[in-house]
mmCIF file of C-alpha atoms in Angstrom:
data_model
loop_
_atom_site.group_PDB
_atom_site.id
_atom_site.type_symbol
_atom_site.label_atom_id
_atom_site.label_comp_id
_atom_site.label_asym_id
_atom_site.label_seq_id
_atom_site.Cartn_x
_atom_site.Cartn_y
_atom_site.Cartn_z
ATOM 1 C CA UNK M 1 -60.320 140.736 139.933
ATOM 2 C CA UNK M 2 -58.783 140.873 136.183
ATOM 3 C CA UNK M 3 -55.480 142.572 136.221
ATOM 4 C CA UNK M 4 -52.821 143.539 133.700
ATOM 5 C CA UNK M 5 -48.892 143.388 134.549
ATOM 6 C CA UNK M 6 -46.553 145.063 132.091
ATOM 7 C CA UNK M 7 -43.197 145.258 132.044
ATOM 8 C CA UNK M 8 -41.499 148.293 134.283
ATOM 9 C CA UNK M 9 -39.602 150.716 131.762
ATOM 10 C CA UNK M 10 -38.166 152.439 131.105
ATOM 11 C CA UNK M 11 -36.759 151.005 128.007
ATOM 12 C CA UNK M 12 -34.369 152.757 125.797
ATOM 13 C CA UNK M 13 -33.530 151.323 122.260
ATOM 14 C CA UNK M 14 -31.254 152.598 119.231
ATOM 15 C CA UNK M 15 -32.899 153.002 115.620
ATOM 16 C CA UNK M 16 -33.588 149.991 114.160
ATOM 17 C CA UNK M 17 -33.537 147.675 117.316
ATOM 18 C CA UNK M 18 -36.336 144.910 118.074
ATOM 19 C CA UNK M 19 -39.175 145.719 120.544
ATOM 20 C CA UNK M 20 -40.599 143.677 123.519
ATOM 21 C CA UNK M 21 -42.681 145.117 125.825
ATOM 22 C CA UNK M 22 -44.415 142.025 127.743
ATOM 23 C CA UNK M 23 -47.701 142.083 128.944
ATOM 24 C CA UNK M 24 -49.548 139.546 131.193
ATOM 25 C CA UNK M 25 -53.386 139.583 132.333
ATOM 26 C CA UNK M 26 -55.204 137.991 134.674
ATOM 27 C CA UNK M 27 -58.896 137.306 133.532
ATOM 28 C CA UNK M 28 -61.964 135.158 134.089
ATOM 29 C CA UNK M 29 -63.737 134.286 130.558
ATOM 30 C CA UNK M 30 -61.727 135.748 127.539
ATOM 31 C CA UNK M 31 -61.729 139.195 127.545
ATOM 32 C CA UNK M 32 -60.269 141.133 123.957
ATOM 33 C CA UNK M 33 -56.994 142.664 124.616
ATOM 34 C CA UNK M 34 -55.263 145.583 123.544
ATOM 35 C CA UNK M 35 -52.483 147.944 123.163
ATOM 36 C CA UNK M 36 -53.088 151.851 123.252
ATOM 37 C CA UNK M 37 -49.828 154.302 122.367
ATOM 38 C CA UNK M 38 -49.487 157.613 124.264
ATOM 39 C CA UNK M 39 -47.234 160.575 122.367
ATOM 40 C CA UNK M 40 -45.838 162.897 124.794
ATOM 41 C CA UNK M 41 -48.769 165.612 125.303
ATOM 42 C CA UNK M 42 -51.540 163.505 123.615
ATOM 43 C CA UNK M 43 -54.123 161.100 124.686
ATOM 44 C CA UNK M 44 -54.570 157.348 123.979
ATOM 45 C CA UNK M 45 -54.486 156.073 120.818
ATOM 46 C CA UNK M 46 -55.052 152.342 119.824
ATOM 47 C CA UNK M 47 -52.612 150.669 118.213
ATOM 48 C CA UNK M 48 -54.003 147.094 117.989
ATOM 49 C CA UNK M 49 -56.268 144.965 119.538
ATOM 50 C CA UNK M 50 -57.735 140.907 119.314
ATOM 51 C CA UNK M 51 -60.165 139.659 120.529
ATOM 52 C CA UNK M 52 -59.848 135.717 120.895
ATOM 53 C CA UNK M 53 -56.750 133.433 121.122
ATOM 54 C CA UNK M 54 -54.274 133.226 118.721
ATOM 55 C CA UNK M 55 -55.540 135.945 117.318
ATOM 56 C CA UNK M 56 -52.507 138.575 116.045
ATOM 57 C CA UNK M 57 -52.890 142.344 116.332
ATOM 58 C CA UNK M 58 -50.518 144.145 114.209
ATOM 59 C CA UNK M 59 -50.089 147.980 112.928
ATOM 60 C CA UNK M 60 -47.428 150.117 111.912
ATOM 61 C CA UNK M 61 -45.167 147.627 112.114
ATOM 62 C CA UNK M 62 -46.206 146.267 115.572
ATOM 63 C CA UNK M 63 -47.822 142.711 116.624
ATOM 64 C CA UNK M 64 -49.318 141.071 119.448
ATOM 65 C CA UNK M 65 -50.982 137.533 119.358
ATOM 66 C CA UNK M 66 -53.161 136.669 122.346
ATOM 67 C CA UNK M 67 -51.645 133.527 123.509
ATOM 68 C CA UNK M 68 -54.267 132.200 126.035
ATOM 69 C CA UNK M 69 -52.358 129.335 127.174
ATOM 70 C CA UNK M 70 -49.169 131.802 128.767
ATOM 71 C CA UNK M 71 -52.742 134.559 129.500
ATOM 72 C CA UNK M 72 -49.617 136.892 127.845
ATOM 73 C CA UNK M 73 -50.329 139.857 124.791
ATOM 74 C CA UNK M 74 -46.142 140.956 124.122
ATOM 75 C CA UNK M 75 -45.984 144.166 121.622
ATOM 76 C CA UNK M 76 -43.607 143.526 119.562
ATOM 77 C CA UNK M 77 -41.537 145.824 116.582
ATOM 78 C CA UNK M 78 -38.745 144.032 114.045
ATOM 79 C CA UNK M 79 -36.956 147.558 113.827
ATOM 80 C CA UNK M 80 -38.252 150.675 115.811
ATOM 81 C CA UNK M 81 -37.858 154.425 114.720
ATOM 82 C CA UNK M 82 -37.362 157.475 116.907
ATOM 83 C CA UNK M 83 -41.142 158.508 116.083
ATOM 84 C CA UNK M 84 -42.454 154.870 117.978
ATOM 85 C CA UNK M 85 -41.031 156.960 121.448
ATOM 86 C CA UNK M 86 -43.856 157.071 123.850
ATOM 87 C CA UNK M 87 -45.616 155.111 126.338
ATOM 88 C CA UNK M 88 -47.490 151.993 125.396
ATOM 89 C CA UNK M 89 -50.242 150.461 127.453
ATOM 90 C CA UNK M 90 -51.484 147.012 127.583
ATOM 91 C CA UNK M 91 -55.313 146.921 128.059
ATOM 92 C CA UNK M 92 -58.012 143.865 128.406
ATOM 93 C CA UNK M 93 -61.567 144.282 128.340
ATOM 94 C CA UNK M 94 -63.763 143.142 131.154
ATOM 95 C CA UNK M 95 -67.307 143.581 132.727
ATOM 96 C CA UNK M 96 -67.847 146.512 135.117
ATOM 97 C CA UNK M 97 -68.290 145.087 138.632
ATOM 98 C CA UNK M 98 -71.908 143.750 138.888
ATOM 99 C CA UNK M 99 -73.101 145.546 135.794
ATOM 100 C CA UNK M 100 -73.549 144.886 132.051
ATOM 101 C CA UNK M 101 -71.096 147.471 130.697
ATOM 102 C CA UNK M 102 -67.435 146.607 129.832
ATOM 103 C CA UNK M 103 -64.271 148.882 130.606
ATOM 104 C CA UNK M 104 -60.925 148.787 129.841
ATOM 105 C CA UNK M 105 -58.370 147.695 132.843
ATOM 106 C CA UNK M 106 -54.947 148.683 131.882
ATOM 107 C CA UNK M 107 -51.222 148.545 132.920
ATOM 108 C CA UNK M 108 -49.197 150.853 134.119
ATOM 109 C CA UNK M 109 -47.640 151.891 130.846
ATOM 110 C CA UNK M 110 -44.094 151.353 129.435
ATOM 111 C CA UNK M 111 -41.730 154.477 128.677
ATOM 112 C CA UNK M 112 -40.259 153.527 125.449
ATOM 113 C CA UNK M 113 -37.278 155.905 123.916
ATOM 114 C CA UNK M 114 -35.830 155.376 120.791
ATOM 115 C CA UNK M 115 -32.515 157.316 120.166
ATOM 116 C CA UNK M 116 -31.181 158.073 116.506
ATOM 117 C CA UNK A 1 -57.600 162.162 114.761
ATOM 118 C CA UNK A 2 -60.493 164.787 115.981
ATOM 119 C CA UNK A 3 -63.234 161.735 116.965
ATOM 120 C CA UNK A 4 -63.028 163.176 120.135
ATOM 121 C CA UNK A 5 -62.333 166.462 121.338
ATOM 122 C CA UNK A 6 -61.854 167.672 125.080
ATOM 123 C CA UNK A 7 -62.033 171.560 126.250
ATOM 124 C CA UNK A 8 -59.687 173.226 127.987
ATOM 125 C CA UNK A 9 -56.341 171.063 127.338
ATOM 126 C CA UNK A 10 -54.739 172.645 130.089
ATOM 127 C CA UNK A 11 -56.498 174.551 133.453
ATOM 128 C CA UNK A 12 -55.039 175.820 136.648
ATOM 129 C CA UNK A 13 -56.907 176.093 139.622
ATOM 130 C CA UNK A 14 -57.414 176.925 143.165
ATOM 131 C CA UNK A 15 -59.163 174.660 146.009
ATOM 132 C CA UNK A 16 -62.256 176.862 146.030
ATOM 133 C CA UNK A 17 -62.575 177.245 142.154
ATOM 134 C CA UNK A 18 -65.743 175.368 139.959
ATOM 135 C CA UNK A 19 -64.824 174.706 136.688
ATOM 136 C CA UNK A 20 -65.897 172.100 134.087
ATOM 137 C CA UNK A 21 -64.133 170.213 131.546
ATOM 138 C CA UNK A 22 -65.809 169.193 128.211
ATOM 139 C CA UNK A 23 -65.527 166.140 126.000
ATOM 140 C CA UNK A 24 -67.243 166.198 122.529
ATOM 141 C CA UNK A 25 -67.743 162.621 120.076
ATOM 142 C CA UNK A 26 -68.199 163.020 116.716
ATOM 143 C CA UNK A 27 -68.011 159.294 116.027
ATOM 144 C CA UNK A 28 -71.765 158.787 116.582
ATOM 145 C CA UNK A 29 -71.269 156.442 119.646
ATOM 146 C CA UNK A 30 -73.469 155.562 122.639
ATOM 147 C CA UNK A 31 -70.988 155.498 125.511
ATOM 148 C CA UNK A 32 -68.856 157.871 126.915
ATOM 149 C CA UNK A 33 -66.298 157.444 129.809
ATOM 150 C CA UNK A 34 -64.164 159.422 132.512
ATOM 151 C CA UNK A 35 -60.764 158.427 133.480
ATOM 152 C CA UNK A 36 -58.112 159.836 135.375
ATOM 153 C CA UNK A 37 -53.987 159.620 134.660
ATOM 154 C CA UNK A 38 -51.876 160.270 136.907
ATOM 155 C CA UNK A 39 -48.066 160.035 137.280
ATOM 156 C CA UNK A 40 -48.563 157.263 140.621
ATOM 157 C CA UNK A 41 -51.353 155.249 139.282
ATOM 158 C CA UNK A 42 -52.346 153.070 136.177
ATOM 159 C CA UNK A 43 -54.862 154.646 134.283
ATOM 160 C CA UNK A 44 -58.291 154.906 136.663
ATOM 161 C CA UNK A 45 -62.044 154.550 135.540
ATOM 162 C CA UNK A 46 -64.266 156.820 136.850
ATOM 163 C CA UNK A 47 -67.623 157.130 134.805
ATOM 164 C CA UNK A 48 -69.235 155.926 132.259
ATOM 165 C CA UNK A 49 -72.597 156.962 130.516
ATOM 166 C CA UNK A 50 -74.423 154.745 128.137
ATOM 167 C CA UNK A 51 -76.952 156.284 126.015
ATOM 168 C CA UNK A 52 -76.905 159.550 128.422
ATOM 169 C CA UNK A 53 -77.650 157.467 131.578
ATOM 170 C CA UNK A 54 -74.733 156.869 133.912
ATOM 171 C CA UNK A 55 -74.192 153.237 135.114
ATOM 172 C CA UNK A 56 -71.216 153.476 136.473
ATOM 173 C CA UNK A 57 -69.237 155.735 139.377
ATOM 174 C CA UNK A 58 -65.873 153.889 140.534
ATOM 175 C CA UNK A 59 -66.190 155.558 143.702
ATOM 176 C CA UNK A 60 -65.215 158.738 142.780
ATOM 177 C CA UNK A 61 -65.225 161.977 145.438
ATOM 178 C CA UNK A 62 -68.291 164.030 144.896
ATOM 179 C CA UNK A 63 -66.115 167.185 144.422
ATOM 180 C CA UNK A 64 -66.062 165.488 140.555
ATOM 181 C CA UNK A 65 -69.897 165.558 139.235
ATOM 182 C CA UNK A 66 -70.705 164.319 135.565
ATOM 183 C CA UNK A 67 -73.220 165.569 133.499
ATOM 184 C CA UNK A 68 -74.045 163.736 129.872
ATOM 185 C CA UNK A 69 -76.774 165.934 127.994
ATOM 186 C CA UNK A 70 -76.797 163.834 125.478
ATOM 187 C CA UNK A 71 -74.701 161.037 123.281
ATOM 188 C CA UNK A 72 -72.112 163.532 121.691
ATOM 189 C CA UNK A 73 -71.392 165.346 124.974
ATOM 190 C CA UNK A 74 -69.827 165.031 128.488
ATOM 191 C CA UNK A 75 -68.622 167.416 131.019
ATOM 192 C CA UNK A 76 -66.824 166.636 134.723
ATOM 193 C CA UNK A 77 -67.654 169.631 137.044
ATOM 194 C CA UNK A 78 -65.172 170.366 139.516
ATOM 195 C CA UNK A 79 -65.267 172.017 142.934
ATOM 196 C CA UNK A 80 -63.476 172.216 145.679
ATOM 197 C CA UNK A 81 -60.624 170.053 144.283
ATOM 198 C CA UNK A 82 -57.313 169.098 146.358
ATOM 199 C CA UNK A 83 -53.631 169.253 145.086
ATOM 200 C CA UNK A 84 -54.172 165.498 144.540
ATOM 201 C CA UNK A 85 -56.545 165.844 141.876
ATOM 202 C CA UNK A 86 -53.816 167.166 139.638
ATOM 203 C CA UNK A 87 -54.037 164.915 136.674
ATOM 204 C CA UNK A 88 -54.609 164.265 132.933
ATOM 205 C CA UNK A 89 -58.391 163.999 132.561
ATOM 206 C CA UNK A 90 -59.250 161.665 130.153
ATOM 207 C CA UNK A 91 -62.416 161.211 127.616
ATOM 208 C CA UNK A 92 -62.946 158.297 125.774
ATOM 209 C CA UNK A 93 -66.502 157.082 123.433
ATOM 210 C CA UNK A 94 -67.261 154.242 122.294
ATOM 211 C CA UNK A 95 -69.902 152.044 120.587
ATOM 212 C CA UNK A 96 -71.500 148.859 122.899
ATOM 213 C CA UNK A 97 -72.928 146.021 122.148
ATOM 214 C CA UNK A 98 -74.094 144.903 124.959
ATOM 215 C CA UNK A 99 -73.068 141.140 124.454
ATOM 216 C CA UNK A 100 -69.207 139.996 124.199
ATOM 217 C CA UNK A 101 -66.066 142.062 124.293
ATOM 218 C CA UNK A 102 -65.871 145.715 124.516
ATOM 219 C CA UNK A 103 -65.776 147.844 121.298
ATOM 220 C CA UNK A 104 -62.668 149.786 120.990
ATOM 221 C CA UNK A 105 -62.425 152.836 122.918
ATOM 222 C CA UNK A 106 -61.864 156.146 121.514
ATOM 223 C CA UNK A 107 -59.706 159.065 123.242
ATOM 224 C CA UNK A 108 -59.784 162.334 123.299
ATOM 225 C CA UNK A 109 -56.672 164.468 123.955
ATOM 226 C CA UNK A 110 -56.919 164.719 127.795
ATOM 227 C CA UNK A 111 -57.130 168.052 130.080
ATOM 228 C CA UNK A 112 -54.012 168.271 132.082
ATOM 229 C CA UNK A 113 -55.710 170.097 135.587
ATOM 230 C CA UNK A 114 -53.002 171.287 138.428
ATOM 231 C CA UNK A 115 -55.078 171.845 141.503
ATOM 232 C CA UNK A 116 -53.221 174.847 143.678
#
């Protein structure tokens, strides 16, 4: 079945550092892919998403392009703040077994701390 | 962001308590989904109503039982839970298509349940 592998935090970063948090999939067909953020007490929240290959996702300061050829979707941030701490999910979207409706499959979510 | 609410945000309860948790839309979508977070696990599917009409139950226990009155509004009932049912309980909406990718999921806040 599809599958999402991200990578194992946690990951602790000074002010101003450069993100990666890599994300693989494993899909038949081309699913749209995305990346949800997760504040400490709060529920998802999308932070980008695309939907075909090559296609970049970017907001707030974060990207992703869907690179089809390495089936990878890496977040990445030129400089993060303390206010990007939280835990960031990759997603893809993919059929429910046997039916016509599509769900999200995620990872397992990277811890990401950003100290002053 | 209020797009989707979810009532209580936190409940205790015992084994041999019924409660219900409720999820409200106000984004004027047609599905609605279930998922479960907790601390072991990637993020877990477990229903999902299209236009009030469930199609989907990952093989979740009957203790959980959904109920989806209508578009704007769904409730898990919960009875006779075990300790590990203790989770974040997770709402999400969105609008499908019914052809290509999914449309991006909206999500509430989550209800964080510890089962005594």
């Amino acid at each position: 079945g599809n599958s999402v592998t991200q990578m194992e935090g946690p990951v602790t970063l000074s002010e101003e550092a450069f993100l990666t948090i890599n994300c693989t999939y494993t899909a038949t067909g081309y699913p749209s892919l995305f990346w949800y953020v997760q504040y400490p007490g709060e529920g998802l929240q999308l932070l980008l998403k695309a939907t075909k290959a090559d296609d970049k996702g970017s907001n707030k300061g974060f990207e992703a392009t869907y690179r089809k050829e390495t089936t990878s979707f890496h977040l990445e941030k030129g400089s993060v703040q303390v206010s990007d701490s939280a835990v960031y999910f990759c997603a893809l979207s993919d059929l429910f077994s046997g039916g016509s409706n599509y769900k999200l499959t995620f990872g397992k979510g990277t811890l990401l701390t950003v100290n002053p | 962001e209020t797009g989707v609410t979810q009532t209580p945000r936190h409940l205790v309860m015992g084994m041999t308590n019924k409660k219900s948790l409720k999820c409200e839309q106000h984004l004027g979508h047609n599905a609605m989904y279930w998922y479960k977070q907790s601390a072991k696990k990637p993020l877990e599917l477990m229903f999902v109503y299209n236009f009030k009409e469930q199609t989907e139950n990952n093989s979740v226990p009957s203790r959980f039982s959904p109920e989806c009155p209508n578009s704007s509004h769904l409730f898990l009932h919960l009875h006779t839970l075990q300790p590990e049912d203790s989770a974040l309980y997770l709402c999400a909406s969105s609008q499908e298509r019914g052809t290509g990718s999914t449309d991006t999921q909206y999500f509430g806040p989550g209800t964080r349940l510890t089962v005594l």
